[in-house]
Amino acid sequence: MTSKDTSDEATKLANLEKTSANWDLTSDVRSTPPKLLILASRRLSAITPVIESITPTASPDTKIIPLELDLASLSSVRKAAAEPLNLTPVVDVLINNAAVMMLQEYTTTTPEGIEMHMAINHVGHFLFTNLVIPALLKAPQPGRVVNVTSAAYFASPVRFDNLNFKDGSEYEPFLAYAQSKTANLLFSVGLARKLGGRGLLSFGVDPGGWRLEDGSPNPAIPWKTAAQSVASYIIAGFDPDTKDHNGETIAAGDFAQGVPPHAKDPEAADKLWALIEKLVGQEFGYWFGSKYQAGVAGYRTL
């Protein structure tokens, strides 16, 4: 892509972790400057070094805003989602990236009681995204939602009948992580189904295994460079040739083949959507008559 492809975009939002590919993605975005770049993290201290690193070479026309967002707290998510809407009427790209992995002790959110992998990796993103959907639908080019997953989605479907592992008595850290990564892909499927008719695009991204926090490769995973990981983010967020693949998954810089049925099943996506609405206590209706087609937003507290 050339800078012309993205230079007119108003706002990009990214949920940030220092060890994530988003750390490097911010450097690529500055070469095609948005008017507003919002970087979200649970701790503002995690965002400060990113802003300091990109500011010297960022466009003077780009405003970079830190956003405090604790995905384990629905009240924090609601508060954080209101801030971008106060800053801008339009959001072009939202990248849902933050995650936890392999928590050895079973923990849940308070007061909702949602298992922590599912809460942070999916439920928080689901709520934040739906709250900023009105701004994404106003994007002059199709608004985009990028949901970052991992190859762990191969290992488990969403456990609809036992989402919380019998309140921890059957807790398995890897399966908890895996089902949350499947949920990320089903969220993109759901967004494409419900809002594709309004032009919204959503993709899952599997960036692959890459460096640990100390910069060393994880020996258990065929790792990629940061640049290779970022390539999939860039394609999902900005490539104009992806429009015919709405709801699909990108891995290794291309659309993934062999995604298991449980991670792309439309019925599972609808079932998950309804379940998460109950968990967050709010319905997000995007309908045309009785069909989820046109993407007219309607919110209802449950």
mmCIF file of C-alpha atoms in Angstrom:
data_model
loop_
_atom_site.group_PDB
_atom_site.id
_atom_site.type_symbol
_atom_site.label_atom_id
_atom_site.label_comp_id
_atom_site.label_asym_id
_atom_site.label_seq_id
_atom_site.Cartn_x
_atom_site.Cartn_y
_atom_site.Cartn_z
ATOM 1 C CA MET A 1 0.000 0.000 0.000
ATOM 2 C CA THR A 2 0.986 3.578 -0.453
ATOM 3 C CA SER A 3 0.505 6.273 2.117
ATOM 4 C CA LYS A 4 -2.382 7.536 0.016
ATOM 5 C CA ASP A 5 -4.322 4.431 0.971
ATOM 6 C CA THR A 6 -4.469 5.403 4.631
ATOM 7 C CA SER A 7 -3.383 9.000 5.043
ATOM 8 C CA ASP A 8 -6.926 10.356 5.078
ATOM 9 C CA GLU A 9 -8.048 8.160 7.926
ATOM 10 C CA ALA A 10 -9.343 9.968 10.965
ATOM 11 C CA THR A 11 -8.703 7.629 13.852
ATOM 12 C CA LYS A 12 -6.986 4.366 14.623
ATOM 13 C CA LEU A 13 -7.477 2.584 17.933
ATOM 14 C CA ALA A 14 -5.153 -0.112 19.234
ATOM 15 C CA ASN A 15 -5.249 -2.118 22.443
ATOM 16 C CA LEU A 16 -1.580 -2.257 23.322
ATOM 17 C CA GLU A 17 0.803 -4.578 25.126
ATOM 18 C CA LYS A 18 4.537 -3.900 25.231
ATOM 19 C CA THR A 19 5.369 -7.452 24.160
ATOM 20 C CA SER A 20 2.878 -7.455 21.308
ATOM 21 C CA ALA A 21 3.338 -6.785 17.631
ATOM 22 C CA ASN A 22 1.327 -3.609 18.155
ATOM 23 C CA TRP A 23 4.496 -2.129 19.667
ATOM 24 C CA ASP A 24 6.024 -2.332 16.184
ATOM 25 C CA LEU A 25 2.755 -1.662 14.375
ATOM 26 C CA THR A 26 2.717 1.871 15.749
ATOM 27 C CA SER A 27 5.961 2.531 13.891
ATOM 28 C CA ASP A 28 4.415 1.423 10.607
ATOM 29 C CA VAL A 29 1.279 3.484 11.157
ATOM 30 C CA ARG A 30 3.303 6.652 11.613
ATOM 31 C CA SER A 31 4.488 6.366 7.994
ATOM 32 C CA THR A 32 0.850 6.664 6.863
ATOM 33 C CA PRO A 33 -0.270 9.128 9.510
ATOM 34 C CA PRO A 34 -3.801 9.212 10.877
ATOM 35 C CA LYS A 35 -5.238 12.379 12.336
ATOM 36 C CA LEU A 36 -5.678 10.631 15.669
ATOM 37 C CA LEU A 37 -3.972 7.529 17.078
ATOM 38 C CA ILE A 38 -5.394 6.186 20.342
ATOM 39 C CA LEU A 39 -3.300 3.616 22.217
ATOM 40 C CA ALA A 40 -5.095 1.701 24.957
ATOM 41 C CA SER A 41 -3.637 -0.313 27.810
ATOM 42 C CA ARG A 42 -4.515 -1.360 31.339
ATOM 43 C CA ARG A 43 -1.646 0.783 32.598
ATOM 44 C CA LEU A 44 -0.889 4.211 31.196
ATOM 45 C CA SER A 45 2.753 3.568 32.111
ATOM 46 C CA ALA A 46 2.837 0.908 29.378
ATOM 47 C CA ILE A 47 1.799 3.434 26.739
ATOM 48 C CA THR A 48 4.216 6.207 27.668
ATOM 49 C CA PRO A 49 7.367 4.586 26.201
ATOM 50 C CA VAL A 50 5.511 3.797 22.969
ATOM 51 C CA ILE A 51 4.415 7.387 22.550
ATOM 52 C CA GLU A 52 7.912 8.610 23.392
ATOM 53 C CA SER A 53 9.436 6.278 20.790
ATOM 54 C CA ILE A 54 7.185 7.281 17.890
ATOM 55 C CA THR A 55 6.606 10.968 18.603
ATOM 56 C CA PRO A 56 9.969 12.243 17.250
ATOM 57 C CA THR A 57 9.246 10.878 13.775
ATOM 58 C CA ALA A 58 5.447 11.017 13.806
ATOM 59 C CA SER A 59 3.622 13.429 11.563
ATOM 60 C CA PRO A 60 2.993 16.772 13.274
ATOM 61 C CA ASP A 61 -0.600 16.375 12.091
ATOM 62 C CA THR A 62 -1.093 13.187 14.129
ATOM 63 C CA LYS A 63 -2.421 13.481 17.642
ATOM 64 C CA ILE A 64 -1.490 10.506 19.855
ATOM 65 C CA ILE A 65 -3.724 9.856 22.849
ATOM 66 C CA PRO A 66 -3.228 7.281 25.639
ATOM 67 C CA LEU A 67 -6.328 5.492 26.887
ATOM 68 C CA GLU A 68 -6.595 3.583 30.151
ATOM 69 C CA LEU A 69 -8.579 0.406 29.539
ATOM 70 C CA ASP A 70 -8.881 -2.546 31.921
ATOM 71 C CA LEU A 71 -10.543 -5.287 29.896
ATOM 72 C CA ALA A 72 -11.230 -7.312 33.042
ATOM 73 C CA SER A 73 -13.567 -4.591 34.302
ATOM 74 C CA LEU A 74 -16.759 -3.919 32.376
ATOM 75 C CA SER A 75 -17.130 -0.552 34.088
ATOM 76 C CA SER A 76 -13.621 0.381 32.923
ATOM 77 C CA VAL A 77 -14.475 -0.744 29.389
ATOM 78 C CA ARG A 78 -17.605 1.396 29.327
ATOM 79 C CA LYS A 79 -15.739 4.424 30.636
ATOM 80 C CA ALA A 80 -12.882 3.941 28.167
ATOM 81 C CA ALA A 81 -15.200 3.469 25.179
ATOM 82 C CA ALA A 82 -16.822 6.828 25.836
ATOM 83 C CA GLU A 83 -13.529 8.701 25.494
ATOM 84 C CA PRO A 84 -12.869 8.090 21.759
ATOM 85 C CA LEU A 85 -16.460 9.051 21.005
ATOM 86 C CA ASN A 86 -15.888 12.337 22.816
ATOM 87 C CA LEU A 87 -12.721 12.966 20.793
ATOM 88 C CA THR A 88 -13.893 12.088 17.297
ATOM 89 C CA PRO A 89 -17.101 11.157 15.463
ATOM 90 C CA VAL A 90 -15.228 8.694 13.227
ATOM 91 C CA VAL A 91 -13.041 5.670 13.941
ATOM 92 C CA ASP A 92 -11.499 3.971 10.914
ATOM 93 C CA VAL A 93 -9.655 1.005 12.401
ATOM 94 C CA LEU A 94 -9.943 -0.767 15.749
ATOM 95 C CA ILE A 95 -7.329 -3.389 16.639
ATOM 96 C CA ASN A 96 -8.287 -5.669 19.537
ATOM 97 C CA ASN A 97 -4.956 -7.094 20.578
ATOM 98 C CA ALA A 98 -4.498 -7.247 24.363
ATOM 99 C CA ALA A 99 -4.621 -10.706 25.946
ATOM 100 C CA VAL A 100 -3.547 -12.913 28.819
ATOM 101 C CA MET A 101 -2.256 -16.443 28.368
ATOM 102 C CA MET A 102 -1.997 -19.584 30.465
ATOM 103 C CA LEU A 103 -2.982 -18.151 33.839
ATOM 104 C CA GLN A 104 -2.137 -20.998 36.171
ATOM 105 C CA GLU A 105 -4.673 -20.140 38.858
ATOM 106 C CA TYR A 106 -8.384 -19.997 38.133
ATOM 107 C CA THR A 107 -9.648 -16.458 38.567
ATOM 108 C CA THR A 108 -12.797 -14.619 37.561
ATOM 109 C CA THR A 109 -13.883 -11.038 37.127
ATOM 110 C CA THR A 110 -15.791 -9.191 39.827
ATOM 111 C CA PRO A 111 -18.736 -8.975 40.066
ATOM 112 C CA GLU A 112 -19.633 -10.798 36.822
ATOM 113 C CA GLY A 113 -17.759 -14.018 37.568
ATOM 114 C CA ILE A 114 -16.351 -14.503 34.053
ATOM 115 C CA GLU A 115 -13.236 -16.691 33.714
ATOM 116 C CA MET A 116 -10.301 -14.355 33.237
ATOM 117 C CA HIS A 117 -9.028 -15.541 29.819
ATOM 118 C CA MET A 118 -12.492 -15.185 28.328
ATOM 119 C CA ALA A 119 -13.080 -11.896 30.129
ATOM 120 C CA ILE A 120 -9.916 -10.136 28.968
ATOM 121 C CA ASN A 121 -9.318 -11.824 25.636
ATOM 122 C CA HIS A 122 -12.869 -11.626 24.337
ATOM 123 C CA VAL A 123 -15.647 -10.199 26.517
ATOM 124 C CA GLY A 124 -13.919 -6.865 27.143
ATOM 125 C CA HIS A 125 -13.105 -6.492 23.452
ATOM 126 C CA PHE A 126 -16.675 -7.416 22.504
ATOM 127 C CA LEU A 127 -18.138 -4.716 24.740
ATOM 128 C CA PHE A 128 -15.628 -2.018 23.777
ATOM 129 C CA THR A 129 -16.079 -2.712 20.063
ATOM 130 C CA ASN A 130 -19.849 -2.595 20.170
ATOM 131 C CA LEU A 131 -19.803 0.649 22.123
ATOM 132 C CA VAL A 132 -17.668 2.359 19.455
ATOM 133 C CA ILE A 133 -19.463 0.758 16.479
ATOM 134 C CA PRO A 134 -21.362 3.993 15.690
ATOM 135 C CA ALA A 135 -18.042 5.744 14.999
ATOM 136 C CA LEU A 136 -16.753 2.830 12.908
ATOM 137 C CA LEU A 137 -19.887 2.922 10.759
ATOM 138 C CA LYS A 138 -19.188 6.575 9.939
ATOM 139 C CA ALA A 139 -15.775 5.843 8.409
ATOM 140 C CA PRO A 140 -15.552 7.139 4.799
ATOM 141 C CA GLN A 141 -13.820 3.928 3.828
ATOM 142 C CA PRO A 142 -15.217 0.761 5.410
ATOM 143 C CA GLY A 143 -14.509 0.778 9.126
ATOM 144 C CA ARG A 144 -12.436 -2.202 10.229
ATOM 145 C CA VAL A 145 -12.222 -4.309 13.375
ATOM 146 C CA VAL A 146 -9.153 -6.529 13.714
ATOM 147 C CA ASN A 147 -9.405 -9.291 16.315
ATOM 148 C CA VAL A 148 -6.031 -10.777 17.173
ATOM 149 C CA THR A 149 -6.046 -14.500 17.886
ATOM 150 C CA SER A 150 -3.443 -17.273 17.978
ATOM 151 C CA ALA A 151 -3.122 -20.790 16.624
ATOM 152 C CA ALA A 152 -4.499 -21.997 19.958
ATOM 153 C CA TYR A 153 -7.946 -21.752 18.370
ATOM 154 C CA PHE A 154 -7.254 -25.163 16.848
ATOM 155 C CA ALA A 155 -7.292 -26.705 20.325
ATOM 156 C CA SER A 156 -10.771 -25.903 21.599
ATOM 157 C CA PRO A 157 -14.182 -24.669 20.546
ATOM 158 C CA VAL A 158 -16.038 -22.283 22.805
ATOM 159 C CA ARG A 159 -17.290 -24.422 25.694
ATOM 160 C CA PHE A 160 -20.840 -23.089 25.687
ATOM 161 C CA ASP A 161 -22.050 -25.571 28.303
ATOM 162 C CA ASN A 162 -19.051 -25.138 30.595
ATOM 163 C CA LEU A 163 -17.554 -21.718 29.903
ATOM 164 C CA ASN A 164 -16.182 -21.389 33.446
ATOM 165 C CA PHE A 165 -14.834 -24.938 33.810
ATOM 166 C CA LYS A 166 -17.393 -25.782 36.514
ATOM 167 C CA ASP A 167 -16.357 -22.746 38.522
ATOM 168 C CA GLY A 168 -12.736 -23.771 38.326
ATOM 169 C CA SER A 169 -13.017 -27.384 39.458
ATOM 170 C CA GLU A 170 -12.135 -28.563 35.924
ATOM 171 C CA TYR A 171 -9.894 -25.632 35.046
ATOM 172 C CA GLU A 172 -7.242 -26.171 32.379
ATOM 173 C CA PRO A 173 -5.185 -23.046 31.577
ATOM 174 C CA PHE A 174 -4.452 -23.896 27.962
ATOM 175 C CA LEU A 175 -8.051 -24.778 27.124
ATOM 176 C CA ALA A 176 -9.216 -21.569 28.790
ATOM 177 C CA TYR A 177 -6.821 -19.612 26.594
ATOM 178 C CA ALA A 178 -7.717 -21.656 23.501
ATOM 179 C CA GLN A 179 -11.468 -21.135 23.740
ATOM 180 C CA SER A 180 -10.940 -17.389 24.136
ATOM 181 C CA LYS A 181 -8.880 -17.370 20.938
ATOM 182 C CA THR A 182 -11.652 -19.235 19.127
ATOM 183 C CA ALA A 183 -14.044 -16.588 20.444
ATOM 184 C CA ASN A 184 -11.900 -13.904 18.781
ATOM 185 C CA LEU A 185 -12.441 -15.503 15.372
ATOM 186 C CA LEU A 186 -16.147 -16.046 15.940
ATOM 187 C CA PHE A 187 -16.425 -12.367 16.853
ATOM 188 C CA SER A 188 -15.103 -11.411 13.413
ATOM 189 C CA VAL A 189 -17.553 -13.833 11.823
ATOM 190 C CA GLY A 190 -20.372 -12.268 13.825
ATOM 191 C CA LEU A 191 -19.391 -8.698 12.992
ATOM 192 C CA ALA A 192 -19.181 -9.531 9.294
ATOM 193 C CA ARG A 193 -22.616 -11.154 9.398
ATOM 194 C CA LYS A 194 -24.333 -8.412 11.337
ATOM 195 C CA LEU A 195 -22.607 -5.327 9.940
ATOM 196 C CA GLY A 196 -21.107 -6.359 6.613
ATOM 197 C CA GLY A 197 -24.218 -4.963 4.959
ATOM 198 C CA ARG A 198 -23.261 -1.537 6.300
ATOM 199 C CA GLY A 199 -19.720 -1.893 4.974
ATOM 200 C CA LEU A 200 -17.952 -2.861 8.206
ATOM 201 C CA LEU A 201 -15.032 -5.239 7.725
ATOM 202 C CA SER A 202 -13.676 -7.530 10.417
ATOM 203 C CA PHE A 203 -10.821 -10.006 10.294
ATOM 204 C CA GLY A 204 -9.115 -12.375 12.665
ATOM 205 C CA VAL A 205 -5.323 -12.135 12.739
ATOM 206 C CA ASP A 206 -2.965 -14.872 13.869
ATOM 207 C CA PRO A 207 0.393 -13.060 14.092
ATOM 208 C CA GLY A 208 2.301 -16.254 14.888
ATOM 209 C CA GLY A 209 4.764 -16.804 17.685
ATOM 210 C CA TRP A 210 7.457 -14.196 18.045
ATOM 211 C CA ARG A 211 9.775 -12.749 20.640
ATOM 212 C CA LEU A 212 9.366 -12.860 24.381
ATOM 213 C CA GLU A 213 9.582 -9.733 26.526
ATOM 214 C CA ASP A 214 13.372 -10.060 26.773
ATOM 215 C CA GLY A 215 13.593 -10.195 22.980
ATOM 216 C CA SER A 216 14.501 -13.889 22.764
ATOM 217 C CA PRO A 217 12.529 -16.407 20.699
ATOM 218 C CA ASN A 218 10.231 -18.864 22.409
ATOM 219 C CA PRO A 219 11.935 -22.218 21.662
ATOM 220 C CA ALA A 220 8.611 -24.057 21.772
ATOM 221 C CA ILE A 221 7.101 -22.076 18.882
ATOM 222 C CA PRO A 222 8.286 -21.549 15.276
ATOM 223 C CA TRP A 223 8.755 -17.843 15.779
ATOM 224 C CA LYS A 224 8.482 -14.918 13.412
ATOM 225 C CA THR A 225 10.143 -11.549 13.334
ATOM 226 C CA ALA A 226 8.157 -8.546 14.504
ATOM 227 C CA ALA A 227 7.955 -7.344 10.896
ATOM 228 C CA GLN A 228 6.432 -10.653 9.778
ATOM 229 C CA SER A 229 3.858 -10.499 12.553
ATOM 230 C CA VAL A 230 2.984 -6.894 11.804
ATOM 231 C CA ALA A 231 2.385 -7.722 8.128
ATOM 232 C CA SER A 232 -0.816 -9.568 9.004
ATOM 233 C CA TYR A 233 -2.032 -6.622 11.094
ATOM 234 C CA ILE A 234 -1.376 -4.226 8.213
ATOM 235 C CA ILE A 235 -3.252 -6.400 5.725
ATOM 236 C CA ALA A 236 -6.251 -6.766 8.042
ATOM 237 C CA GLY A 237 -6.351 -3.115 8.982
ATOM 238 C CA PHE A 238 -5.543 -1.348 5.747
ATOM 239 C CA ASP A 239 -5.306 -3.505 2.604
ATOM 240 C CA PRO A 240 -8.113 -2.495 0.188
ATOM 241 C CA ASP A 241 -8.015 -5.912 -1.492
ATOM 242 C CA THR A 242 -9.433 -7.742 1.546
ATOM 243 C CA LYS A 243 -13.055 -6.713 1.142
ATOM 244 C CA ASP A 244 -14.144 -10.020 -0.380
ATOM 245 C CA HIS A 245 -12.869 -11.916 2.669
ATOM 246 C CA ASN A 246 -14.953 -10.283 5.382
ATOM 247 C CA GLY A 247 -14.989 -12.348 8.583
ATOM 248 C CA GLU A 248 -12.006 -14.499 7.615
ATOM 249 C CA THR A 249 -8.649 -15.042 9.312
ATOM 250 C CA ILE A 250 -5.229 -13.802 8.209
ATOM 251 C CA ALA A 251 -2.052 -15.667 9.135
ATOM 252 C CA ALA A 252 1.483 -15.409 7.771
ATOM 253 C CA GLY A 253 0.435 -12.461 5.616
ATOM 254 C CA ASP A 254 -2.368 -14.278 3.784
ATOM 255 C CA PHE A 255 -5.846 -15.613 4.380
ATOM 256 C CA ALA A 256 -5.578 -18.755 6.446
ATOM 257 C CA GLN A 257 -6.524 -22.132 5.070
ATOM 258 C CA GLY A 258 -7.742 -24.930 7.282
ATOM 259 C CA VAL A 259 -9.424 -22.877 9.996
ATOM 260 C CA PRO A 260 -11.420 -25.536 11.904
ATOM 261 C CA PRO A 261 -15.210 -25.434 11.585
ATOM 262 C CA HIS A 262 -15.705 -24.580 15.255
ATOM 263 C CA ALA A 263 -13.791 -21.296 14.747
ATOM 264 C CA LYS A 264 -15.766 -20.069 11.728
ATOM 265 C CA ASP A 265 -19.247 -21.536 12.171
ATOM 266 C CA PRO A 266 -21.914 -18.812 11.707
ATOM 267 C CA GLU A 267 -24.294 -20.512 14.135
ATOM 268 C CA ALA A 268 -21.580 -20.669 16.789
ATOM 269 C CA ALA A 269 -20.825 -16.996 16.145
ATOM 270 C CA ASP A 270 -24.472 -16.065 16.708
ATOM 271 C CA LYS A 271 -24.671 -18.246 19.811
ATOM 272 C CA LEU A 272 -21.535 -16.674 21.244
ATOM 273 C CA TRP A 273 -22.806 -13.170 20.484
ATOM 274 C CA ALA A 274 -26.022 -13.830 22.431
ATOM 275 C CA LEU A 275 -24.103 -15.375 25.329
ATOM 276 C CA ILE A 276 -21.714 -12.449 25.677
ATOM 277 C CA GLU A 277 -24.600 -9.988 25.510
ATOM 278 C CA LYS A 278 -26.010 -11.724 28.588
ATOM 279 C CA LEU A 279 -22.649 -11.593 30.358
ATOM 280 C CA VAL A 280 -22.240 -7.852 29.769
ATOM 281 C CA GLY A 281 -25.905 -7.145 30.463
ATOM 282 C CA GLN A 282 -26.551 -5.336 27.211
ATOM 283 C CA GLU A 283 -27.945 -6.245 23.804
ATOM 284 C CA PHE A 284 -26.482 -4.807 20.635
ATOM 285 C CA GLY A 285 -29.079 -5.158 17.915
ATOM 286 C CA TYR A 286 -28.073 -4.611 14.308
ATOM 287 C CA TRP A 287 -31.126 -5.387 12.269
ATOM 288 C CA PHE A 288 -33.223 -4.806 9.198
ATOM 289 C CA GLY A 289 -36.747 -5.810 10.041
ATOM 290 C CA SER A 290 -36.251 -9.143 11.744
ATOM 291 C CA LYS A 291 -32.940 -9.853 10.005
ATOM 292 C CA TYR A 292 -29.440 -8.975 11.142
ATOM 293 C CA GLN A 293 -28.514 -7.226 7.913
ATOM 294 C CA ALA A 294 -28.494 -3.465 7.663
ATOM 295 C CA GLY A 295 -26.659 -2.676 10.859
ATOM 296 C CA VAL A 296 -29.068 -0.210 12.436
ATOM 297 C CA ALA A 297 -27.785 0.086 15.990
ATOM 298 C CA GLY A 298 -30.100 -0.504 18.901
ATOM 299 C CA TYR A 299 -28.910 -0.932 22.491
ATOM 300 C CA ARG A 300 -30.925 -2.491 25.285
ATOM 301 C CA THR A 301 -29.866 -3.123 28.861
ATOM 302 C CA LEU A 302 -30.679 -6.635 30.017
#
